[in-house]
Structures are given as structure tokens and as C-alpha cells.
mmCIF file of C-alpha atoms in Angstrom:
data_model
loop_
_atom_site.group_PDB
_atom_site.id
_atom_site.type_symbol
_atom_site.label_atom_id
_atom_site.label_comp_id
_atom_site.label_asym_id
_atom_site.label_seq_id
_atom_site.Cartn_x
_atom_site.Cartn_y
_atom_site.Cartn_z
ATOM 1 C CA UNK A 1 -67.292 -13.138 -16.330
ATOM 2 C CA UNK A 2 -68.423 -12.537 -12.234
ATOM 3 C CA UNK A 3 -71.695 -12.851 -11.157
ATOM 4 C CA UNK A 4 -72.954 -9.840 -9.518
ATOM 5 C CA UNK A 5 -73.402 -11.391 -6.095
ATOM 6 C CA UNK A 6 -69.970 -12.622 -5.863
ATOM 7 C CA UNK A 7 -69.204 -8.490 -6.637
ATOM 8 C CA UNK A 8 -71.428 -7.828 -3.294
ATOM 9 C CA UNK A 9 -69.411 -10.829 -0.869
ATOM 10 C CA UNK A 10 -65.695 -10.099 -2.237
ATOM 11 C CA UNK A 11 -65.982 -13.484 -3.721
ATOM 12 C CA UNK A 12 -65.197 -14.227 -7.200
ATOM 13 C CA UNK A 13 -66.190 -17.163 -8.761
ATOM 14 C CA UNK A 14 -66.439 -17.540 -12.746
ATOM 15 C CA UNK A 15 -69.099 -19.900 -14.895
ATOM 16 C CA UNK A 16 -66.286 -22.680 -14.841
ATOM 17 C CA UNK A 17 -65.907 -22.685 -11.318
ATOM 18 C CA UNK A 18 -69.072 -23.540 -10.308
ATOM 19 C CA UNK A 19 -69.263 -26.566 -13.481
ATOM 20 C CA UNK A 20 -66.507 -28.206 -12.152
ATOM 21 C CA UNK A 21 -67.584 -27.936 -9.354
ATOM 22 C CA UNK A 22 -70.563 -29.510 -10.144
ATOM 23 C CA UNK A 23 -69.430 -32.498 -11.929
ATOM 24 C CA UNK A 24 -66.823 -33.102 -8.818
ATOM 25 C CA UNK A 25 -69.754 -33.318 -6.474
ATOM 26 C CA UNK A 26 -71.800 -35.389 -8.847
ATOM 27 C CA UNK A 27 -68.997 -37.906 -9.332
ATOM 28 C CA UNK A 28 -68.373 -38.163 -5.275
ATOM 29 C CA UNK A 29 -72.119 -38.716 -4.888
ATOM 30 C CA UNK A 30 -71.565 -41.625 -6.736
ATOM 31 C CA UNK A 31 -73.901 -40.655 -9.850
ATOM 32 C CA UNK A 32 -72.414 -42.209 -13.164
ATOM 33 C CA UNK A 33 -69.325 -40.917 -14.865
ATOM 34 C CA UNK A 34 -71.514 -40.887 -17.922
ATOM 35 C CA UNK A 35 -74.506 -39.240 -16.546
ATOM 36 C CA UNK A 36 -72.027 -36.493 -15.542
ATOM 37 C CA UNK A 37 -70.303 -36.553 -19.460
ATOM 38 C CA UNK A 38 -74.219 -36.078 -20.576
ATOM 39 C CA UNK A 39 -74.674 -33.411 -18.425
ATOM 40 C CA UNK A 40 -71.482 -31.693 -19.107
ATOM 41 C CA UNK A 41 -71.624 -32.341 -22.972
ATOM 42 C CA UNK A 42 -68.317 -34.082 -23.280
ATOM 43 C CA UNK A 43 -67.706 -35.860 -26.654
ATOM 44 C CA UNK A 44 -66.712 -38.815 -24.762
ATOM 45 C CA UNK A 45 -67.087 -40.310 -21.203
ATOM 46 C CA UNK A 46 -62.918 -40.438 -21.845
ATOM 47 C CA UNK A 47 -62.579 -36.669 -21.833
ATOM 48 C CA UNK A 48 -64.857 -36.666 -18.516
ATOM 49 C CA UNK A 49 -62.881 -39.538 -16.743
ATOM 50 C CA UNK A 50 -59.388 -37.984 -18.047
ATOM 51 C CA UNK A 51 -60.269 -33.756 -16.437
ATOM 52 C CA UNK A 52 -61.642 -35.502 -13.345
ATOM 53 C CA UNK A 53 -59.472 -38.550 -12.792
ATOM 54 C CA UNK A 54 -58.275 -36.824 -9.661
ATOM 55 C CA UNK A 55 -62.048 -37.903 -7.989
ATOM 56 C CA UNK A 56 -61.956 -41.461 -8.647
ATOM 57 C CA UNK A 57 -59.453 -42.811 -5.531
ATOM 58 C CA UNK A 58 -62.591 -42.578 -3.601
ATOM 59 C CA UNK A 59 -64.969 -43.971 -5.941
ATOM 60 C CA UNK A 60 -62.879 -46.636 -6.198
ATOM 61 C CA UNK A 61 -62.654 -47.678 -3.286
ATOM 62 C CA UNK A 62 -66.552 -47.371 -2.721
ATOM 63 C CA UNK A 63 -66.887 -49.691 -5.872
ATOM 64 C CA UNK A 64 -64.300 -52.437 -4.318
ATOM 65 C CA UNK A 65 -66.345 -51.757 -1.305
ATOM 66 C CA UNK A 66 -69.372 -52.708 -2.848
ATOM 67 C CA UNK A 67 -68.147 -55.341 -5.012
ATOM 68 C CA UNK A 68 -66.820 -57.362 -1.726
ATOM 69 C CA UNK A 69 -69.897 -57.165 0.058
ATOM 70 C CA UNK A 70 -72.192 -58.259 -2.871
ATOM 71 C CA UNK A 71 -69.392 -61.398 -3.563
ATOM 72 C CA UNK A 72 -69.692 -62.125 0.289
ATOM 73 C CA UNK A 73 -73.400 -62.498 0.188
ATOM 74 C CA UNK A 74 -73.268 -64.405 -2.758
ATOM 75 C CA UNK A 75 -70.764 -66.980 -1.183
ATOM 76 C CA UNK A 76 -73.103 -67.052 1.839
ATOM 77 C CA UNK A 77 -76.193 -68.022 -0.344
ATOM 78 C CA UNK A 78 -74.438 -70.237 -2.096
ATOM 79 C CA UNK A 79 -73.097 -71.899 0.908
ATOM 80 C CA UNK A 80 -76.553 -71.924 2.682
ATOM 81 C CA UNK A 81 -78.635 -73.007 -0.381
ATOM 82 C CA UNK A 82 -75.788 -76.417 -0.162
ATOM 83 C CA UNK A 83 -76.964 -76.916 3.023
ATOM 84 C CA UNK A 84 -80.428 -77.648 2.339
#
């Protein structure tokens, strides 16, 4: 089924199109695989992870990002709160 504006711009985009699309841009914003399965109504955060594995590289990497930076700050507290 086409939406009758897509009819109008030559463009045709169906229901599923713009869902996945969705949920891509959800998971690249960073928002919670399982806020996205809620929102999606997967069974299972599995299903969710499994159709849109192809997004995580970048997550990732954001997550190892993140994880570095908060073990670096916790080295440097704990390494300033010996020198006290």
C-alpha cells in the first residue's frame, strides 16, 4: 500500500519502509534496543537485535567509547583521592 503523497512526488514508499526506517534511526540515536523492540512490538529484544544487527558497528563503538572514558575518570579519582 502507497501513500497518496508519495503518488504526487514519483516516490514510493510502503508502511514498512518508513518502520524500519524508524527503528534504524532510533537505534543510531543511541535510544535502547529495547525501547525500540517496545515500540516495534517484537516478541523479544532478540528478534529486534537479530533484523537490525547491521546498525550496531557504530553503536558499538560509541559504547566502547563511552565505557573508556568513564574507566579513565574512574582511574583518575581513584588515583587523586590516594593522594590526599
Amino acid at each position: 500500500m502507497y501513500f497518496e503523497f508519495t503518488h504526487r512526488v514519483g516516490i514510493k514508499v510502503r508502511f514498512h519502509d518508513l518502520r524500519h526506517s524508524h527503528a534504524s534511526q532510533l537505534l543510531r540515536a543511541g535510544v535502547s534496543p529495547k525501547v525500540v523492540q517496545e515500540r516495534l512490538g517484537h516478541g523479544t529484544v532478540g528478534i529486534t537485535l537479530d533484523i537490525y544487527s547491521h546498525i550496531l558497528p557504530g553503536i558499538q563503538e560509541e559504547a566502547v567509547r563511552k565505557l573508556d572514558l568513564a574507566l579513565r575518570a574512574a582511574i583518575a579519582n581513584q588515583h587523586a583521592s590516594q593522594l590526599v
